[in-house]
Short mmCIF file of C-alpha atoms in Angstrom, two decimals:
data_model
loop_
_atom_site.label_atom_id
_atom_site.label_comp_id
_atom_site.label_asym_id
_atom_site.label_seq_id
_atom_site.Cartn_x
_atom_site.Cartn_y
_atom_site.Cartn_z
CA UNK A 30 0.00 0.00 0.00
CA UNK A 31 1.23 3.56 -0.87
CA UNK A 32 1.51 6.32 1.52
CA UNK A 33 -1.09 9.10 1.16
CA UNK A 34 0.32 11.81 -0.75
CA UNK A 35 -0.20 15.56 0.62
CA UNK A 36 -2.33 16.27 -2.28
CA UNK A 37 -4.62 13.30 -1.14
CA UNK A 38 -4.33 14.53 2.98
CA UNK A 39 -5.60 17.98 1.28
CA UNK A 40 -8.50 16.39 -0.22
CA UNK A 41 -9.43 14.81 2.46
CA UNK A 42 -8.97 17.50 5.54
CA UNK A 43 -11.27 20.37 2.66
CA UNK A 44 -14.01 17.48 2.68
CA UNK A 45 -14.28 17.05 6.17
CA UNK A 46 -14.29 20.34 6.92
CA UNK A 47 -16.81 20.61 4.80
CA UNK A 48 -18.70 18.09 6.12
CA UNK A 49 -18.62 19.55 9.77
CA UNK A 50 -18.99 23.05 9.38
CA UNK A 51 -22.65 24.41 10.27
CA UNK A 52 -25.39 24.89 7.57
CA UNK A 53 -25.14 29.07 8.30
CA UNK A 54 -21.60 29.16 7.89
CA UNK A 55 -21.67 26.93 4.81
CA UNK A 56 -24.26 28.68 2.40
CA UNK A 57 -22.99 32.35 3.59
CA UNK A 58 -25.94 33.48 1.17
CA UNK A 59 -25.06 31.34 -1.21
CA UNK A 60 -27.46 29.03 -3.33
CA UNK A 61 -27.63 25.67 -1.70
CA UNK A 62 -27.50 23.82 -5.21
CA UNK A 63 -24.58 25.87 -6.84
CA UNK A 64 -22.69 24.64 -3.69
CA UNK A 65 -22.89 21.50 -4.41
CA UNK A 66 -22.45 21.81 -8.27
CA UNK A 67 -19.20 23.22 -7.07
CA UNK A 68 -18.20 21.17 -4.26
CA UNK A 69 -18.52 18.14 -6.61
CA UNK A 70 -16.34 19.99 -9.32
CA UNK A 71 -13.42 20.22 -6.96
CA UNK A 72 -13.58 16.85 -5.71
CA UNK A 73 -13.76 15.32 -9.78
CA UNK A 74 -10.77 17.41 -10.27
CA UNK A 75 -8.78 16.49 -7.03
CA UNK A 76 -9.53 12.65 -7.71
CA UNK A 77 -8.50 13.33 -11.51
CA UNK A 78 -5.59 14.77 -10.44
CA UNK A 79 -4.76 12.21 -7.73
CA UNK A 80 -5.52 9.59 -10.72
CA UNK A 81 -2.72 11.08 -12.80
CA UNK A 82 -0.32 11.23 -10.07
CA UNK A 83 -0.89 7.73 -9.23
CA UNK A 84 -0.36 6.56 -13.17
CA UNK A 85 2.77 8.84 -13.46
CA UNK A 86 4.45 6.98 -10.70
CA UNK A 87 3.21 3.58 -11.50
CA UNK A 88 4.90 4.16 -15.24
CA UNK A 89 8.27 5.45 -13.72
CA UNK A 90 8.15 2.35 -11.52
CA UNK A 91 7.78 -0.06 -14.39
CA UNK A 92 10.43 1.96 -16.85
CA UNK A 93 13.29 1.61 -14.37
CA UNK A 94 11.92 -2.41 -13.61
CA UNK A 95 12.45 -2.71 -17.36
CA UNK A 96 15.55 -0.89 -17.78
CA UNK A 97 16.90 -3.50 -14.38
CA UNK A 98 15.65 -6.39 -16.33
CA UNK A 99 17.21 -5.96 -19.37
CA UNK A 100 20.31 -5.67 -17.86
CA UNK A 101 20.79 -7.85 -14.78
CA UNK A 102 23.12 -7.12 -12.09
CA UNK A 103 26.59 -8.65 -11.49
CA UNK A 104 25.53 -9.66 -8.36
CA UNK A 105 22.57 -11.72 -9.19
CA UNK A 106 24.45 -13.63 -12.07
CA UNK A 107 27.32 -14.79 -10.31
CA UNK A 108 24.97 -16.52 -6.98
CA UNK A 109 25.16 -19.74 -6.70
CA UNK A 110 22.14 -22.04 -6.01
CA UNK A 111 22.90 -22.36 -2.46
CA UNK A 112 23.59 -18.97 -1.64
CA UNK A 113 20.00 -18.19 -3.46
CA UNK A 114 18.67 -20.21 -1.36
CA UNK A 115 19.87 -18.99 2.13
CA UNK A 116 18.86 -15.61 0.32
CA UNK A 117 15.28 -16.88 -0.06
CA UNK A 118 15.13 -18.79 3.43
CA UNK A 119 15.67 -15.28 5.05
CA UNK A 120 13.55 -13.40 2.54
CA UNK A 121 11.05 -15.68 4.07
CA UNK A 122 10.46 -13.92 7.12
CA UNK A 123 11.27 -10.37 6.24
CA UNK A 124 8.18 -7.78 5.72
CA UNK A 125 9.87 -6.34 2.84
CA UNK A 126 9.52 -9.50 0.91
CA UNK A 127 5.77 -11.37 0.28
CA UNK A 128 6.13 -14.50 -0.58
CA UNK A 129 3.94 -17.71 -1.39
CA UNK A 130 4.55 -20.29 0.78
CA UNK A 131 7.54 -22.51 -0.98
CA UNK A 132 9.69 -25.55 -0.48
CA UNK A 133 12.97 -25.02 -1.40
CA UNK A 134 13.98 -28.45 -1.09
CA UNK A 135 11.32 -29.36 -3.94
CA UNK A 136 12.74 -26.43 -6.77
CA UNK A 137 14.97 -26.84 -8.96
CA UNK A 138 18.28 -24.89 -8.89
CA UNK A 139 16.75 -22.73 -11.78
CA UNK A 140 13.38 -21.89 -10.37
CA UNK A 141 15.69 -20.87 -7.20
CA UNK A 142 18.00 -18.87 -8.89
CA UNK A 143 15.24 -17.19 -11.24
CA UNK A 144 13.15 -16.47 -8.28
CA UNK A 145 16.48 -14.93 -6.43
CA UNK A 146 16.95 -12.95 -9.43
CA UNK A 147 13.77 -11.31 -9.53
CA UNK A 148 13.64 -10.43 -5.45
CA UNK A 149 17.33 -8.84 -6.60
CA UNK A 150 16.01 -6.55 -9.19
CA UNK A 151 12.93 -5.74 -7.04
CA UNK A 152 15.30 -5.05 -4.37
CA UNK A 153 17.61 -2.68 -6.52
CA UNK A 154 14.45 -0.90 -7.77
CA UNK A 155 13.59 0.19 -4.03
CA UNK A 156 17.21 1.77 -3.74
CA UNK A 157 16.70 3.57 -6.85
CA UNK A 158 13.53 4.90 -5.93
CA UNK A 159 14.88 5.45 -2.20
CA UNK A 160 17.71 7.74 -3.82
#
């Protein structure tokens, strides 16, 4: 799950205030029905916006996943099966990692050292977006 983003906290806070303020204070005058035309508006552009934001970041994500994947990492290609492994054994209980449950025993050296190689690039894309 992603992390609110301001924009999103902005949304939200304006709506509830909204929301809680007193009839009075809320019309000011003002035509009950135009209120709402407008209060509507705003939140269909904020979601829009939000929308875009979201799809933005989703495409960077998957550009630099591509870019990792057509070139692998030194790292990954020189593991060996058992060190994969021990790699995957720990992955198993860390809450960066969510993995299926798995029996190592039962895959094969490649599956092991395919499935190592994708937690590696996954991992490297983090850092990159950490930076």
């Amino acid at each position: 799950m992603t992390k609110p983003s301001n924009f999103n906290n902005f949304v939200d806070v304006l709506t509830q205030e909204l929301i809680d303020m007193p009839d009075e204070q809320v019309l000011d005058g003002r035509d009950v029905a135009q209120l709402q035309i407008d209060a509507q508006a705003l939140l269909r552009s904020a979601r829009a916006e939000a929308g875009r934001r979201r799809l933005a970041a989703a495409k960077a994500g998957v550009g630099t996943l591509r870019k990792q994947a057509s070139s692998p990492s030194v790292r990954v290609s020189t593991a060996s099966a058992a060190e994969a492994r021990r790699f995957i054994a720990e992955a198993q209980n860390d809450s960066r990692y969510t993995l299926a449950a798995r029996k190592l025993g039962e895959m094969s050296d490649e599956e092991v050292l395919r499935l190592y190689s994708q937690m590696k690039r996954l991992e490297d894309a983090d850092k990159g977006r950490d930076e």
